[in-house]
N, CA, C and O atoms as a MOPAC input file, in Angstrom:
PM7 MOZYME 1SCF
protein

 N     21.72100 1   -11.58400 1    10.87100 1
 C     21.62500 1   -10.14500 1    10.66300 1
 C     21.17800 1    -9.71300 1     9.29700 1
 O     21.64000 1    -8.70200 1     8.76800 1
 N     20.27500 1   -10.48200 1     8.72300 1
 C     19.71700 1   -10.09800 1     7.39100 1
 C     18.28100 1    -9.66700 1     7.54400 1
 O     17.55100 1   -10.13200 1     8.41900 1
 N     17.89600 1    -8.75300 1     6.65400 1
 C     16.48900 1    -8.33900 1     6.61200 1
 C     16.09000 1    -8.15100 1     5.14800 1
 O     16.94700 1    -7.94300 1     4.28900 1
 N     14.81600 1    -8.22300 1     4.87500 1
 C     14.27500 1    -8.05200 1     3.52000 1
 C     13.54900 1    -6.69600 1     3.49000 1
 O     12.70600 1    -6.40500 1     4.33900 1
 N     13.88500 1    -5.92200 1     2.54000 1
 C     13.19100 1    -4.64700 1     2.29800 1
 C     12.34100 1    -4.85900 1     1.05100 1
 O     12.87100 1    -5.16500 1    -0.01700 1
 N     11.00800 1    -4.69500 1     1.18000 1
 C     10.10400 1    -4.91600 1     0.06100 1
 C      9.46800 1    -3.59000 1    -0.34900 1
 O      9.23000 1    -2.70600 1     0.47400 1
 N      9.20400 1    -3.48400 1    -1.63800 1
 C      8.59200 1    -2.24900 1    -2.14800 1
 C      7.83600 1    -2.59700 1    -3.44900 1
 O      8.08900 1    -3.62200 1    -4.08200 1
 N      6.92200 1    -1.72300 1    -3.81200 1
 C      6.12800 1    -1.96100 1    -4.96900 1
 C      6.12000 1    -0.62600 1    -5.82800 1
 O      6.01700 1     0.48700 1    -5.31100 1
 N      6.23400 1    -0.83900 1    -7.12900 1
 C      6.22400 1     0.32500 1    -8.06300 1
 C      4.89400 1     0.28300 1    -8.84900 1
 O      4.53500 1    -0.73500 1    -9.44100 1
 N      4.19300 1     1.39800 1    -8.83400 1
 C      2.97500 1     1.46600 1    -9.61800 1
 C      3.22100 1     1.89200 1   -11.08900 1
 O      2.33400 1     1.80100 1   -11.93800 1
 N      4.41100 1     2.34200 1   -11.33900 1
 C      4.82500 1     2.66700 1   -12.71900 1
 C      6.34000 1     2.53600 1   -12.79900 1
 O      7.02200 1     2.50100 1   -11.77400 1
 N      6.85100 1     2.46500 1   -13.98800 1
 C      8.28600 1     2.32000 1   -14.18700 1
 C      9.04600 1     3.48200 1   -13.60200 1
 O      8.60800 1     4.62800 1   -13.69300 1
 N     10.17700 1     3.19500 1   -13.00600 1
 C     10.98200 1     4.23600 1   -12.35900 1
 C     12.37500 1     3.78200 1   -12.05400 1
 O     12.70200 1     2.59500 1   -12.05200 1
 N     13.19600 1     4.79800 1   -11.79100 1
 C     14.58900 1     4.56700 1   -11.38200 1
 C     14.61500 1     4.50100 1    -9.84400 1
 O     14.25200 1     5.47700 1    -9.18700 1
 N     15.02900 1     3.39400 1    -9.27600 1
 C     14.97900 1     3.15900 1    -7.84100 1
 C     16.35900 1     3.18100 1    -7.21800 1
 O     17.29000 1     2.56200 1    -7.73400 1
 N     16.49400 1     3.89300 1    -6.11000 1
 C     17.71400 1     3.84500 1    -5.30700 1
 C     17.30500 1     3.56200 1    -3.84800 1
 O     16.42500 1     4.22500 1    -3.29900 1
 N     17.95200 1     2.58200 1    -3.24600 1
 C     17.75800 1     2.30200 1    -1.84300 1
 C     19.14100 1     2.31100 1    -1.18100 1
 O     20.02100 1     1.51300 1    -1.50200 1
 N     19.29000 1     3.25800 1    -0.23700 1
 C     20.56800 1     3.45900 1     0.41600 1
 C     20.43800 1     3.30000 1     1.91900 1
 O     19.42800 1     3.69100 1     2.50400 1
 N     21.46300 1     2.72200 1     2.55200 1
 C     21.46500 1     2.48500 1     4.01700 1
 C     22.52000 1     3.43000 1     4.60600 1
 O     23.63700 1     3.56100 1     4.10600 1
 N     22.09400 1     4.08800 1     5.71000 1
 C     22.94200 1     5.05600 1     6.39900 1
 C     23.05900 1     4.61500 1     7.86100 1
 O     22.18000 1     3.92600 1     8.37700 1
 N     24.12800 1     5.00700 1     8.51200 1
 C     24.26600 1     4.80500 1     9.93800 1
 C     23.58800 1     6.02000 1    10.64800 1
 O     23.13400 1     6.94800 1     9.97700 1
 N     23.52700 1     6.00800 1    11.92400 1
 C     22.80700 1     7.04200 1    12.69500 1
 C     23.49200 1     8.41700 1    12.49700 1
 O     22.84700 1     9.45300 1    12.66000 1
 N     24.76800 1     8.42600 1    12.15300 1
 C     25.47100 1     9.72200 1    11.94800 1
 C     25.21900 1    10.26500 1    10.56500 1
 O     25.66200 1    11.37200 1    10.25600 1
 N     24.53200 1     9.53600 1     9.73000 1
 C     24.18400 1     9.99200 1     8.39200 1
 C     25.20100 1     9.60100 1     7.30600 1
 O     25.11800 1    10.06800 1     6.17000 1
 N     26.16000 1     8.73800 1     7.67400 1
 C     27.12500 1     8.27900 1     6.68400 1
 C     26.56900 1     7.12900 1     5.87000 1
 O     25.93700 1     6.22500 1     6.41600 1
 N     26.79900 1     7.15800 1     4.58000 1
 C     26.30700 1     6.08600 1     3.69700 1
 C     27.04300 1     4.81400 1     3.95300 1
 O     28.27100 1     4.76200 1     3.87600 1
 N     26.28200 1     3.76600 1     4.26500 1
 C     26.87200 1     2.43900 1     4.51000 1
 C     26.91200 1     1.59100 1     3.24800 1
 O     27.93400 1     0.99400 1     2.90800 1
 N     25.76900 1     1.55300 1     2.56000 1
 C     25.63500 1     0.67700 1     1.37500 1
 C     24.53100 1     1.13900 1     0.48700 1
 O     23.51800 1     1.64300 1     0.97100 1
 N     24.69400 1     0.98200 1    -0.80900 1
 C     23.59300 1     1.17400 1    -1.80400 1
 C     23.10900 1    -0.18400 1    -2.20300 1
 O     23.85300 1    -0.97000 1    -2.78900 1
 N     21.80100 1    -0.48500 1    -1.87500 1
 C     21.24000 1    -1.80600 1    -2.15200 1
 C     20.68500 1    -1.95000 1    -3.53300 1
 O     20.83300 1    -2.99000 1    -4.17400 1
 N     20.02300 1    -0.86700 1    -4.00800 1
 C     19.42900 1    -0.89100 1    -5.33300 1
 C     19.76800 1     0.45400 1    -5.98700 1
 O     19.71100 1     1.51400 1    -5.36300 1
 N     20.12700 1     0.35900 1    -7.28400 1
 C     20.46400 1     1.59600 1    -8.01200 1
 C     20.23300 1     1.24200 1    -9.50000 1
 O     21.17300 1     1.08300 1   -10.27800 1
 N     18.93400 1     1.12700 1    -9.85800 1
 C     18.61100 1     0.74500 1   -11.21300 1
 C     17.24000 1     1.09100 1   -11.63900 1
 O     16.40400 1     1.40400 1   -10.79200 1
 N     16.95000 1     1.05400 1   -12.92700 1
 C     15.59800 1     1.29000 1   -13.46100 1
 C     14.83600 1    -0.02600 1   -13.40200 1
 O     15.33800 1    -1.07500 1   -13.80500 1
 N     13.60600 1     0.05500 1   -12.88700 1
 C     12.73300 1    -1.12200 1   -12.68100 1
 C     11.37500 1    -0.91700 1   -13.28000 1
 O     10.87200 1     0.20600 1   -13.30600 1
 N     10.76400 1    -1.98100 1   -13.76500 1
 C      9.42100 1    -1.93900 1   -14.25000 1
 C      8.38600 1    -1.96900 1   -13.14800 1
 O      8.74600 1    -2.16200 1   -11.98700 1
 N      7.14200 1    -1.78900 1   -13.45500 1
 C      6.04300 1    -1.90500 1   -12.51300 1
 C      6.05600 1    -3.25400 1   -11.83200 1
 O      6.26500 1    -4.25900 1   -12.51300 1
 N      5.84900 1    -3.33700 1   -10.54700 1
 C      5.75200 1    -4.63500 1    -9.91200 1
 C      6.18500 1    -4.60500 1    -8.44300 1
 O      6.46800 1    -3.53500 1    -7.90300 1
 N      6.23700 1    -5.75000 1    -7.80600 1
 C      6.64100 1    -5.91100 1    -6.42400 1
 C      8.04800 1    -6.47800 1    -6.37500 1
 O      8.38700 1    -7.44200 1    -7.06100 1
 N      8.87600 1    -5.82100 1    -5.51200 1
 C     10.30700 1    -6.21100 1    -5.43300 1
 C     10.70900 1    -6.40000 1    -3.99000 1
 O     10.10200 1    -5.83800 1    -3.07800 1
 N     11.74800 1    -7.20300 1    -3.79400 1
 C     12.32400 1    -7.36100 1    -2.48100 1
 C     13.86800 1    -7.33300 1    -2.65200 1
 O     14.40200 1    -7.86400 1    -3.62600 1
 N     14.55000 1    -6.71500 1    -1.70500 1
 C     15.99800 1    -6.70800 1    -1.67900 1
 C     16.47000 1    -7.09500 1    -0.32700 1
 O     15.84500 1    -6.72300 1     0.66600 1
 N     17.53700 1    -7.82000 1    -0.23400 1
 C     18.07600 1    -8.26300 1     1.00400 1
 C     19.19700 1    -7.37500 1     1.50300 1
 O     20.09800 1    -7.01300 1     0.74600 1
 N     19.13600 1    -7.01100 1     2.82700 1
 C     20.23900 1    -6.23000 1     3.41300 1
 C     20.93000 1    -7.15700 1     4.37800 1
 O     20.31800 1    -7.68200 1     5.30800 1
 N     22.22800 1    -7.35700 1     4.14600 1
 C     23.05400 1    -8.20900 1     5.02900 1
 C     23.90500 1    -7.31900 1     5.89800 1
 O     24.79600 1    -6.63300 1     5.39700 1
 N     23.65500 1    -7.31600 1     7.16100 1
 C     24.34800 1    -6.45700 1     8.13700 1
 C     25.37000 1    -7.21700 1     8.94700 1
 O     25.72400 1    -6.81800 1    10.05700 1
 N     25.83600 1    -8.30300 1     8.39500 1
 C     26.76000 1    -9.20800 1     9.12400 1
 C     28.02500 1    -8.49100 1     9.59600 1
 O     28.52900 1    -8.80000 1    10.67600 1
 N     28.54100 1    -7.56200 1     8.83500 1
 C     29.79200 1    -6.84800 1     9.20400 1
 C     29.53800 1    -5.54300 1     9.94000 1
 O     30.47500 1    -4.77400 1    10.15500 1
 N     28.31300 1    -5.27600 1    10.32600 1
 C     28.01500 1    -4.04500 1    11.04400 1
 C     27.76400 1    -4.31200 1    12.49800 1
 O     27.37000 1    -5.41000 1    12.89100 1
 N     28.00400 1    -3.27000 1    13.31300 1
 C     27.76600 1    -3.42000 1    14.71200 1
 C     26.30700 1    -3.13000 1    15.07000 1
 O     25.59300 1    -2.51700 1    14.27700 1
 N     25.86700 1    -3.55000 1    16.21900 1
 C     24.51100 1    -3.31900 1    16.66800 1
 C     24.25400 1    -1.79400 1    16.73200 1
 O     25.13500 1    -1.00600 1    17.07300 1
 N     23.03400 1    -1.42900 1    16.39600 1
 C     22.69100 1     0.01900 1    16.52100 1
 C     21.51700 1     0.33500 1    15.59400 1
 O     20.84600 1    -0.55300 1    15.06900 1
 N     21.30300 1     1.63800 1    15.41800 1
 C     20.18800 1     2.11800 1    14.58300 1
 C     20.75200 1     2.49900 1    13.22600 1
 O     21.77900 1     3.16900 1    13.11300 1
 N     20.03400 1     2.04100 1    12.19200 1
 C     20.39500 1     2.33500 1    10.80500 1
 C     19.12600 1     2.87100 1    10.12800 1
 O     18.00200 1     2.56500 1    10.52400 1
 N     19.35400 1     3.66400 1     9.11400 1
 C     18.27100 1     4.20800 1     8.35900 1
 C     18.38000 1     3.75900 1     6.90000 1
 O     19.49200 1     3.59300 1     6.39700 1
 N     17.27800 1     3.56100 1     6.22500 1
 C     17.34400 1     3.29200 1     4.77700 1
 C     16.39300 1     4.26300 1     4.07400 1
 O     15.29800 1     4.55200 1     4.55500 1
 N     16.84500 1     4.75000 1     2.93200 1
 C     16.13100 1     5.72200 1     2.14600 1
 C     15.78100 1     5.10100 1     0.78500 1
 O     16.62100 1     4.50700 1     0.11000 1
 N     14.49900 1     5.26700 1     0.41200 1
 C     14.04300 1     4.76100 1    -0.87300 1
 C     13.68600 1     6.03000 1    -1.72300 1
 O     12.92200 1     6.89200 1    -1.29000 1
 N     14.25200 1     6.09300 1    -2.89500 1
 C     13.95200 1     7.20400 1    -3.85500 1
 C     13.49600 1     6.57500 1    -5.18500 1
 O     14.10000 1     5.62500 1    -5.68400 1
 N     12.42800 1     7.13000 1    -5.72900 1
 C     11.98600 1     6.68800 1    -7.03100 1
 C     11.86500 1     7.85400 1    -7.97500 1
 O     11.12500 1     8.79400 1    -7.68700 1
 N     12.54600 1     7.83200 1    -9.06700 1
 C     12.53300 1     8.88300 1   -10.05200 1
 C     11.71800 1     8.39900 1   -11.29500 1
 O     12.04400 1     7.36700 1   -11.88100 1
 N     10.71000 1     9.11700 1   -11.66800 1
 C      9.90600 1     8.73400 1   -12.79100 1
 C     10.36400 1     9.20900 1   -14.09600 1
 O     11.50200 1     9.66700 1   -14.21000 1
 N      9.55300 1     9.13400 1   -15.10200 1
 C      9.90600 1     9.59700 1   -16.44700 1
 C     10.08200 1    11.11700 1   -16.41600 1
 O      9.37900 1    11.84000 1   -15.71000 1
 N     11.02500 1    11.55100 1   -17.19400 1
 C     11.35000 1    12.96200 1   -17.22400 1
 C     12.17100 1    13.44000 1   -16.02700 1
 O     12.26900 1    14.63300 1   -15.74200 1
 N     12.75300 1    12.46600 1   -15.34400 1
 C     13.61900 1    12.70700 1   -14.12900 1
 C     12.83700 1    13.47600 1   -13.00700 1
 O     13.41200 1    14.27100 1   -12.26300 1
 N     11.52700 1    13.20500 1   -12.92600 1
 C     10.68200 1    13.78900 1   -11.90400 1
 C     10.62100 1    12.88000 1   -10.68200 1
 O     10.16400 1    11.74400 1   -10.81700 1
 N     11.05000 1    13.30700 1    -9.50900 1
 C     10.93600 1    12.44800 1    -8.29100 1
 C      9.42800 1    12.15700 1    -8.00800 1
 O      8.59900 1    13.06400 1    -7.94000 1
 N      9.13600 1    10.88900 1    -7.85300 1
 C      7.72800 1    10.51200 1    -7.59600 1
 C      7.53000 1     9.91200 1    -6.18000 1
 O      6.40700 1     9.82100 1    -5.68600 1
 N      8.64500 1     9.51100 1    -5.54900 1
 C      8.49700 1     8.95700 1    -4.18700 1
 C      9.82800 1     9.04900 1    -3.47400 1
 O     10.88900 1     8.84800 1    -4.06400 1
 N      9.74700 1     9.36000 1    -2.18000 1
 C     10.95700 1     9.36700 1    -1.36300 1
 C     10.53900 1     9.10600 1     0.09200 1
 O      9.60200 1     9.73300 1     0.58700 1
 N     11.22000 1     8.19600 1     0.76900 1
 C     10.85900 1     7.89400 1     2.13900 1
 C     12.14100 1     7.36200 1     2.87300 1
 O     13.03800 1     6.77000 1     2.27400 1
 N     12.15100 1     7.61400 1     4.18500 1
 C     13.26300 1     7.15200 1     4.95800 1
 C     12.63100 1     6.38400 1     6.18400 1
 O     11.69800 1     6.86600 1     6.82600 1
 N     13.18300 1     5.19000 1     6.46000 1
 C     12.74600 1     4.34700 1     7.55900 1
 C     13.88900 1     3.93900 1     8.43800 1
 O     15.05000 1     3.95200 1     8.02900 1
 N     13.54700 1     3.57400 1     9.66100 1
 C     14.52400 1     3.22500 1    10.67700 1
 C     14.57600 1     1.70100 1    10.83900 1
 O     13.55600 1     1.01500 1    10.77600 1
 N     15.81000 1     1.19000 1    11.05200 1
 C     15.98700 1    -0.22100 1    11.34300 1
 C     16.84900 1    -0.30000 1    12.58800 1
 O     17.72600 1     0.53700 1    12.79900 1
 N     16.60400 1    -1.28000 1    13.39000 1
 C     17.42400 1    -1.55100 1    14.58600 1
 C     18.12000 1    -2.85900 1    14.44600 1
 O     17.47700 1    -3.89400 1    14.27000 1
 N     19.43800 1    -2.83800 1    14.52200 1
 C     20.21100 1    -4.09800 1    14.37500 1
 C     20.60400 1    -4.56800 1    15.79000 1
 O     21.26500 1    -3.84100 1    16.53300 1
 N     20.20000 1    -5.75000 1    16.13400 1
 C     20.57600 1    -6.39900 1    17.41800 1
 C     21.33500 1    -7.65800 1    17.10200 1
 O     20.89200 1    -8.48500 1    16.30500 1
 N     22.48400 1    -7.79900 1    17.73100 1
 C     23.24300 1    -9.06400 1    17.52500 1
 C     23.38500 1    -9.80000 1    18.79000 1
 O     23.98600 1   -10.87400 1    18.81500 1

């Protein structure tokens, strides 16, 4: 029940990746740090979660605290 979430930054930014259940409750924060330009991967371990639909949200805040990117994607966990 592991998956890899990959993302790429075109400029330095503060990155947050959060996982939510289908009810919108926060399950886990995977990334919460400032990162340099480049390609990154983070692993989400859903071993203790039940099968179902989960959402993950990626937010990138640039220099001057200006949001530069935000997206939400769906994951399906089957055990």
